[in-house]
Coordinates of C-alpha atoms in Angstrom, one line a residue:
F579 CA 16.7 7.1 10.2
N580 CA 15.2 3.3 10.3
Q581 CA 11.7 4.9 12.3
S582 CA 10.8 6.2 8.6
F583 CA 12.9 4.7 5.8
V584 CA 13.5 0.9 5.2
L585 CA 16.3 -0.4 2.1
G586 CA 15.6 -2.2 -0.3
P587 CA 17.4 -5.5 0.8
E588 CA 15.5 -5.6 4.3
L589 CA 12.6 -5.0 1.8
A590 CA 13.9 -8.4 -0.1
R591 CA 14.8 -10.4 2.9
I592 CA 11.5 -9.8 4.6
N593 CA 9.6 -10.1 0.9
K594 CA 12.1 -13.4 0.2
I595 CA 12.4 -11.9 -3.5
S596 CA 15.2 -10.6 -4.9
L597 CA 16.2 -7.1 -4.9
K598 CA 16.0 -6.2 -8.2
S599 CA 12.2 -6.9 -8.0
I600 CA 11.6 -4.0 -5.2
P601 CA 11.4 -1.4 -7.5
P602 CA 8.6 -2.5 -10.2
L603 CA 6.6 -4.1 -7.1
M604 CA 7.0 -1.1 -4.6
R605 CA 6.0 1.1 -7.3
E606 CA 3.0 -1.0 -8.4
Q607 CA 1.7 -0.3 -4.6
G608 CA 2.0 3.3 -5.6
V609 CA 5.1 3.6 -3.5
L610 CA 8.0 5.6 -4.5
P611 CA 12.0 5.6 -3.4
V612 CA 13.3 9.0 -1.1
A613 CA 16.4 8.1 -2.6
G614 CA 17.9 5.9 -5.1
P615 CA 19.4 5.5 -8.8
G616 CA 17.9 8.6 -10.4
V617 CA 15.8 10.0 -8.3
V618 CA 16.6 13.5 -8.6
G619 CA 18.0 15.2 -5.9
A620 CA 18.6 12.4 -3.8
N621 CA 21.1 10.0 -5.8
C622 CA 22.5 7.2 -4.5
R623 CA 23.2 3.4 -4.5
Q624 CA 20.3 1.8 -2.8
Y625 CA 17.0 2.8 -2.9
V626 CA 15.5 4.4 0.4
W627 CA 11.8 3.4 0.8
P628 CA 9.6 5.1 3.4
R629 CA 8.5 2.8 6.1
L630 CA 4.9 3.1 5.5
I631 CA 4.6 -0.1 7.5
Q632 CA 3.7 -1.3 11.0
I633 CA 5.8 -3.6 12.7
V634 CA 4.3 -6.5 14.0
G635 CA 6.6 -9.1 15.5
A636 CA 8.7 -9.9 12.7
D637 CA 6.2 -9.2 10.5
V638 CA 6.4 -6.0 8.4
E639 CA 3.3 -5.2 7.1
F640 CA 2.6 -2.3 4.1
G641 CA -1.1 -0.6 5.3
P642 CA -3.3 -2.5 5.2
V643 CA -1.8 -4.8 2.9
A644 CA 0.9 -7.8 4.1
K645 CA 3.6 -7.7 2.4
I646 CA 4.5 -6.8 -0.8
H647 CA 1.5 -8.3 -3.6

């Protein structure tokens, strides 16, 4: 699971932003949740995002973009 998906709290911690900031920022990057509040057929309490990242040491990069911009 952890190799394919990432939860909002991890993204918030890495990017040092609030958890509520994650969904709009991810959508701005063109990344949609695979599960979460309001996701048809995959409704759950937390957003689950596809792990479109490469882990380099402790840093996380979203494709060619470092972290969430």
